[in-house]
PDB file of C-alpha atoms in Angstrom:
ATOM      1  CA  GLY A   1     -99.812 164.179 -85.407  1.00  0.00           C
ATOM      2  CA  GLU A   2     -99.648 166.294 -88.508  1.00  0.00           C
ATOM      3  CA  PRO A   3     -96.661 165.300 -90.689  1.00  0.00           C
ATOM      4  CA  VAL A   4     -96.198 168.731 -92.276  1.00  0.00           C
ATOM      5  CA  ALA A   5     -96.117 170.432 -88.855  1.00  0.00           C
ATOM      6  CA  GLN A   6     -93.728 167.773 -87.597  1.00  0.00           C
ATOM      7  CA  ALA A   7     -91.424 168.453 -90.522  1.00  0.00           C
ATOM      8  CA  LEU A   8     -91.571 172.203 -89.860  1.00  0.00           C
ATOM      9  CA  LEU A   9     -91.092 172.282 -86.074  1.00  0.00           C
ATOM     10  CA  PRO A  10     -87.426 171.157 -86.103  1.00  0.00           C
ATOM     11  CA  LEU A  11     -86.628 173.998 -88.531  1.00  0.00           C
ATOM     12  CA  LEU A  12     -87.911 176.715 -86.206  1.00  0.00           C
ATOM     13  CA  ASP A  13     -85.227 178.520 -84.222  1.00  0.00           C
ATOM     14  CA  LEU A  14     -87.162 179.100 -81.016  1.00  0.00           C
ATOM     15  CA  ASP A  15     -88.157 177.754 -77.631  1.00  0.00           C
ATOM     16  CA  PHE A  16     -91.412 176.092 -78.657  1.00  0.00           C
ATOM     17  CA  TRP A  17     -92.800 175.766 -75.129  1.00  0.00           C
ATOM     18  CA  SER A  18     -92.242 179.488 -74.470  1.00  0.00           C
ATOM     19  CA  LEU A  19     -94.007 180.244 -77.743  1.00  0.00           C
ATOM     20  CA  LEU A  20     -97.009 178.149 -76.687  1.00  0.00           C
ATOM     21  CA  SER A  21     -97.049 179.757 -73.236  1.00  0.00           C
ATOM     22  CA  ASP A  22     -96.882 183.278 -74.665  1.00  0.00           C
ATOM     23  CA  CYS A  23     -99.686 182.418 -77.066  1.00  0.00           C
ATOM     24  CA  ALA A  24    -101.870 180.944 -74.308  1.00  0.00           C
ATOM     25  CA  LEU A  25    -101.272 183.974 -72.063  1.00  0.00           C
ATOM     26  CA  GLY A  26    -101.981 186.468 -74.837  1.00  0.00           C
ATOM     27  CA  LYS A  27     -98.375 187.738 -74.809  1.00  0.00           C
ATOM     28  CA  LEU A  28     -97.582 186.882 -78.426  1.00  0.00           C
ATOM     29  CA  PRO A  29     -97.318 190.010 -80.601  1.00  0.00           C
ATOM     30  CA  ALA A  30     -99.815 190.102 -83.485  1.00  0.00           C
ATOM     31  CA  ASN A  31     -96.988 190.474 -86.016  1.00  0.00           C
ATOM     32  CA  TYR A  32     -94.814 187.675 -84.573  1.00  0.00           C
ATOM     33  CA  VAL A  33     -93.028 185.554 -87.174  1.00  0.00           C
ATOM     34  CA  PRO A  34     -90.753 182.775 -85.884  1.00  0.00           C
ATOM     35  CA  LYS A  35     -87.212 182.536 -87.184  1.00  0.00           C
ATOM     36  CA  VAL A  36     -86.414 179.589 -89.418  1.00  0.00           C
ATOM     37  CA  ARG A  37     -82.959 178.017 -89.381  1.00  0.00           C
ATOM     38  CA  GLU A  38     -81.188 179.126 -92.536  1.00  0.00           C
ATOM     39  CA  GLY A  39     -79.767 176.531 -94.891  1.00  0.00           C
ATOM     40  CA  ARG A  40     -81.684 173.586 -93.456  1.00  0.00           C
ATOM     41  CA  SER A  41     -84.356 171.264 -94.852  1.00  0.00           C
ATOM     42  CA  SER A  42     -86.572 168.714 -93.160  1.00  0.00           C
ATOM     43  CA  VAL A  43     -88.468 165.590 -94.197  1.00  0.00           C
ATOM     44  CA  ALA A  44     -90.986 163.671 -92.056  1.00  0.00           C
ATOM     45  CA  VAL A  45     -92.198 160.159 -92.921  1.00  0.00           C
ATOM     46  CA  VAL A  46     -95.277 158.537 -91.359  1.00  0.00           C
ATOM     47  CA  MET A  47     -94.802 154.956 -90.171  1.00  0.00           C
ATOM     48  CA  ALA A  48     -98.261 153.377 -90.109  1.00  0.00           C
ATOM     49  CA  SER A  49     -99.860 150.120 -88.969  1.00  0.00           C
ATOM     50  CA  GLY A  50    -100.672 147.522 -91.613  1.00  0.00           C
ATOM     51  CA  GLY A  51    -104.228 148.070 -92.860  1.00  0.00           C
ATOM     52  CA  TYR A  52    -104.201 151.815 -92.158  1.00  0.00           C
ATOM     53  CA  PRO A  53    -106.287 153.854 -93.054  1.00  0.00           C
ATOM     54  CA  GLY A  54    -108.729 150.937 -92.723  1.00  0.00           C
ATOM     55  CA  SER A  55    -108.798 148.477 -89.843  1.00  0.00           C
ATOM     56  CA  PHE A  56    -105.475 147.524 -88.272  1.00  0.00           C
ATOM     57  CA  GLN A  57    -104.125 145.503 -85.369  1.00  0.00           C
ATOM     58  CA  ARG A  58    -102.757 147.062 -82.201  1.00  0.00           C
ATOM     59  CA  GLY A  59    -100.179 145.919 -79.687  1.00  0.00           C
ATOM     60  CA  HIS A  60     -97.189 145.206 -81.945  1.00  0.00           C
ATOM     61  CA  THR A  61     -93.851 145.741 -80.187  1.00  0.00           C
ATOM     62  CA  ILE A  62     -91.833 148.679 -81.558  1.00  0.00           C
ATOM     63  CA  THR A  63     -88.044 148.376 -81.575  1.00  0.00           C
ATOM     64  CA  GLY A  64     -85.131 150.357 -82.975  1.00  0.00           C
ATOM     65  CA  LEU A  65     -85.874 153.872 -81.699  1.00  0.00           C
ATOM     66  CA  GLU A  66     -82.410 154.144 -80.173  1.00  0.00           C
ATOM     67  CA  ARG A  67     -80.759 153.193 -83.479  1.00  0.00           C
ATOM     68  CA  ALA A  68     -82.976 155.594 -85.426  1.00  0.00           C
ATOM     69  CA  LEU A  69     -81.994 158.470 -83.177  1.00  0.00           C
ATOM     70  CA  CYS A  70     -78.301 157.824 -83.837  1.00  0.00           C
ATOM     71  CA  VAL A  71     -78.887 159.222 -87.338  1.00  0.00           C
ATOM     72  CA  PRO A  72     -77.665 162.855 -87.364  1.00  0.00           C
ATOM     73  CA  GLY A  73     -80.577 165.313 -87.256  1.00  0.00           C
ATOM     74  CA  ALA A  74     -83.183 162.569 -86.687  1.00  0.00           C
ATOM     75  CA  HIS A  75     -86.262 162.968 -84.502  1.00  0.00           C
ATOM     76  CA  VAL A  76     -89.310 160.801 -83.827  1.00  0.00           C
ATOM     77  CA  PHE A  77     -92.805 161.994 -83.001  1.00  0.00           C
ATOM     78  CA  HIS A  78     -95.145 159.515 -81.349  1.00  0.00           C
ATOM     79  CA  SER A  79     -98.741 159.383 -82.465  1.00  0.00           C
ATOM     80  CA  GLY A  80    -100.179 155.871 -82.121  1.00  0.00           C
ATOM     81  CA  THR A  81     -97.937 154.376 -79.430  1.00  0.00           C
ATOM     82  CA  ALA A  82     -98.462 153.157 -75.876  1.00  0.00           C
ATOM     83  CA  LEU A  83     -96.603 151.406 -73.117  1.00  0.00           C
ATOM     84  CA  GLU A  84     -97.748 147.848 -72.539  1.00  0.00           C
ATOM     85  CA  GLN A  85     -97.512 146.634 -68.951  1.00  0.00           C
ATOM     86  CA  ARG A  86     -97.261 142.888 -68.410  1.00  0.00           C
ATOM     87  CA  ASP A  87     -98.148 141.445 -65.029  1.00  0.00           C
ATOM     88  CA  VAL A  88     -95.781 138.989 -63.362  1.00  0.00           C
ATOM     89  CA  ASP A  89     -98.593 136.417 -63.564  1.00  0.00           C
ATOM     90  CA  SER A  90     -98.342 135.369 -67.222  1.00  0.00           C
ATOM     91  CA  SER A  91    -102.010 134.332 -67.250  1.00  0.00           C
ATOM     92  CA  ALA A  92    -103.084 137.922 -66.580  1.00  0.00           C
ATOM     93  CA  PRO A  93    -103.874 140.025 -69.660  1.00  0.00           C
ATOM     94  CA  ALA A  94    -101.563 142.807 -70.751  1.00  0.00           C
ATOM     95  CA  ARG A  95    -102.573 146.351 -69.850  1.00  0.00           C
ATOM     96  CA  ILE A  96    -101.891 149.173 -72.266  1.00  0.00           C
ATOM     97  CA  SER A  97    -101.327 152.592 -70.743  1.00  0.00           C
ATOM     98  CA  SER A  98    -102.405 155.838 -72.327  1.00  0.00           C
ATOM     99  CA  SER A  99    -100.019 157.216 -74.907  1.00  0.00           C
ATOM    100  CA  ASN A 100    -100.321 160.525 -73.021  1.00  0.00           C
ATOM    101  CA  SER A 101     -97.458 159.289 -70.819  1.00  0.00           C
ATOM    102  CA  ILE A 102     -95.164 159.021 -73.831  1.00  0.00           C
ATOM    103  CA  PRO A 103     -93.276 162.151 -74.906  1.00  0.00           C
ATOM    104  CA  ARG A 104     -94.566 163.305 -78.280  1.00  0.00           C
ATOM    105  CA  ARG A 105     -91.166 164.136 -79.784  1.00  0.00           C
ATOM    106  CA  PHE A 106     -88.013 162.168 -79.295  1.00  0.00           C
ATOM    107  CA  THR A 107     -84.539 163.460 -79.731  1.00  0.00           C
ATOM    108  CA  ARG A 108     -81.587 161.346 -78.663  1.00  0.00           C
ATOM    109  CA  SER A 109     -81.476 162.847 -75.133  1.00  0.00           C
ATOM    110  CA  ALA A 110     -85.265 162.573 -74.696  1.00  0.00           C
ATOM    111  CA  SER A 111     -85.126 158.961 -75.877  1.00  0.00           C
ATOM    112  CA  ASN A 112     -82.413 158.111 -73.369  1.00  0.00           C
ATOM    113  CA  ARG A 113     -84.516 159.601 -70.532  1.00  0.00           C
ATOM    114  CA  PHE A 114     -87.623 157.772 -71.780  1.00  0.00           C
ATOM    115  CA  GLN A 115     -85.888 154.412 -72.235  1.00  0.00           C
ATOM    116  CA  SER A 116     -84.391 154.585 -68.737  1.00  0.00           C
ATOM    117  CA  SER A 117     -87.872 155.241 -67.301  1.00  0.00           C
ATOM    118  CA  ILE A 118     -89.376 152.087 -68.869  1.00  0.00           C
ATOM    119  CA  SER A 119     -89.353 149.158 -66.460  1.00  0.00           C
ATOM    120  CA  SER A 120     -88.323 145.683 -67.584  1.00  0.00           C
ATOM    121  CA  SER A 121     -92.001 144.696 -67.581  1.00  0.00           C
ATOM    122  CA  GLN A 122     -92.967 147.412 -70.089  1.00  0.00           C
ATOM    123  CA  LYS A 123     -92.557 147.719 -73.823  1.00  0.00           C
ATOM    124  CA  LEU A 124     -93.508 150.255 -76.469  1.00  0.00           C
ATOM    125  CA  VAL A 125     -96.341 149.039 -78.723  1.00  0.00           C
ATOM    126  CA  SER A 126     -98.446 150.307 -81.603  1.00  0.00           C
ATOM    127  CA  CYS A 127    -101.969 151.465 -80.723  1.00  0.00           C
ATOM    128  CA  GLY A 128    -103.045 153.601 -83.682  1.00  0.00           C
ATOM    129  CA  GLY A 129    -102.997 153.892 -87.451  1.00  0.00           C
ATOM    130  CA  ARG A 130    -100.321 156.556 -87.701  1.00  0.00           C
ATOM    131  CA  VAL A 131     -97.818 155.109 -85.251  1.00  0.00           C
ATOM    132  CA  LEU A 132     -94.690 157.273 -85.596  1.00  0.00           C
ATOM    133  CA  ILE A 133     -93.580 160.242 -87.650  1.00  0.00           C
ATOM    134  CA  VAL A 134     -89.859 159.871 -88.286  1.00  0.00           C
ATOM    135  CA  GLY A 135     -88.037 162.922 -89.543  1.00  0.00           C
ATOM    136  CA  ALA A 136     -84.638 164.420 -89.997  1.00  0.00           C
ATOM    137  CA  VAL A 137     -83.050 167.780 -90.678  1.00  0.00           C
ATOM    138  CA  GLY A 138     -80.221 168.156 -93.183  1.00  0.00           C
ATOM    139  CA  ARG A 139     -78.257 170.779 -95.088  1.00  0.00           C
ATOM    140  CA  SER A 140     -80.271 169.922 -98.198  1.00  0.00           C
ATOM    141  CA  LEU A 141     -83.612 168.293 -98.918  1.00  0.00           C
ATOM    142  CA  ARG A 142     -81.789 165.286-100.360  1.00  0.00           C
ATOM    143  CA  GLU A 143     -79.734 164.893 -97.160  1.00  0.00           C
ATOM    144  CA  ALA A 144     -82.823 165.323 -94.930  1.00  0.00           C
ATOM    145  CA  ARG A 145     -84.692 162.703 -96.981  1.00  0.00           C
ATOM    146  CA  GLU A 146     -81.804 160.228 -96.841  1.00  0.00           C
ATOM    147  CA  ARG A 147     -81.457 160.682 -93.080  1.00  0.00           C
ATOM    148  CA  SER A 148     -85.205 160.247 -92.547  1.00  0.00           C
ATOM    149  CA  TYR A 149     -85.314 156.966 -94.432  1.00  0.00           C
ATOM    150  CA  VAL A 150     -82.179 155.656 -92.688  1.00  0.00           C
ATOM    151  CA  ALA A 151     -83.947 156.338 -89.375  1.00  0.00           C
ATOM    152  CA  VAL A 152     -87.157 154.704 -90.658  1.00  0.00           C
ATOM    153  CA  ARG A 153     -85.247 151.543 -91.629  1.00  0.00           C
ATOM    154  CA  ALA A 154     -83.892 151.282 -88.064  1.00  0.00           C
ATOM    155  CA  ILE A 155     -87.413 151.038 -86.568  1.00  0.00           C
ATOM    156  CA  ASN A 156     -89.399 147.808 -86.655  1.00  0.00           C
ATOM    157  CA  PHE A 157     -92.905 146.659 -85.744  1.00  0.00           C
ATOM    158  CA  THR A 158     -95.099 143.932 -87.224  1.00  0.00           C
ATOM    159  CA  ASP A 159     -96.983 145.046 -90.346  1.00  0.00           C
ATOM    160  CA  GLY A 160     -95.508 148.572 -90.120  1.00  0.00           C
ATOM    161  CA  PHE A 161     -95.132 150.393 -93.398  1.00  0.00           C
ATOM    162  CA  CYS A 162     -94.456 153.821 -94.877  1.00  0.00           C
ATOM    163  CA  ARG A 163     -94.530 155.493 -98.255  1.00  0.00           C
ATOM    164  CA  GLN A 164     -91.162 155.385 -99.984  1.00  0.00           C
ATOM    165  CA  ASP A 165     -91.663 158.479-102.135  1.00  0.00           C
ATOM    166  CA  ILE A 166     -91.857 161.239 -99.507  1.00  0.00           C
ATOM    167  CA  GLY A 167     -89.742 164.138-100.694  1.00  0.00           C
ATOM    168  CA  ALA A 168     -88.464 162.374-103.825  1.00  0.00           C
ATOM    169  CA  ILE A 169     -90.030 164.706-106.396  1.00  0.00           C
ATOM    170  CA  ALA A 170     -89.283 167.803-104.327  1.00  0.00           C
ATOM    171  CA  ALA A 171     -85.669 166.706-103.761  1.00  0.00           C
ATOM    172  CA  SER A 172     -85.068 166.253-107.467  1.00  0.00           C
ATOM    173  CA  SER A 173     -86.677 169.587-108.361  1.00  0.00           C
ATOM    174  CA  VAL A 174     -84.852 171.453-105.558  1.00  0.00           C
ATOM    175  CA  ALA A 175     -81.593 169.982-106.795  1.00  0.00           C
ATOM    176  CA  ARG A 176     -82.331 171.486-110.226  1.00  0.00           C
ATOM    177  CA  SER A 177     -83.394 174.893-108.877  1.00  0.00           C
ATOM    178  CA  THR A 178     -81.729 177.617-106.868  1.00  0.00           C
ATOM    179  CA  SER A 179     -84.135 177.240-103.935  1.00  0.00           C
ATOM    180  CA  LYS A 180     -82.378 177.204-100.559  1.00  0.00           C
ATOM    181  CA  ALA A 181     -85.212 176.133 -98.205  1.00  0.00           C
ATOM    182  CA  ALA A 182     -87.423 173.099 -98.430  1.00  0.00           C
ATOM    183  CA  LEU A 183     -89.932 171.300 -96.264  1.00  0.00           C
ATOM    184  CA  VAL A 184     -91.685 168.011 -96.897  1.00  0.00           C
ATOM    185  CA  GLY A 185     -93.969 165.902 -94.712  1.00  0.00           C
ATOM    186  CA  GLY A 186     -96.274 163.003 -95.325  1.00  0.00           C
TER     187      GLY A 186
END
């Protein structure tokens, strides 16, 4: 996923799937400009596998998505995740399914539907360098940044890491300016 796009999408006031359909069918007016939610900011933080962008291990169990999505305005985009299926026979190797079966963006209701569809023999695991993009929307850039990092701290997987400075410089400069809209991803 693209962190800047994933920071922007939650700020758009539209039905995204209808937008994509209209675009694909050639029904989107040439001068179309989507509406942006007024008075909102968004920050998106990449959670990556240890070693990324170089070599990294796969198959680390990911926990805490439910807690992360309890943060107001939080959302999680999946990039390098998969469902691992374990056979009843413990000597059989684990099978990792395609991450195509995992919804790309989680909100609290989408997470509840997803979690209830996972059988007791499945678990969510890392399978890429950029594993998750965790974001949040807030009334200010500072609030969006705080919410994003609270959600990030709720999620755990072995050797997972993220930058701690996403939005810090922008938040301090927005606080000093009269700017009303802000967007940060990375």
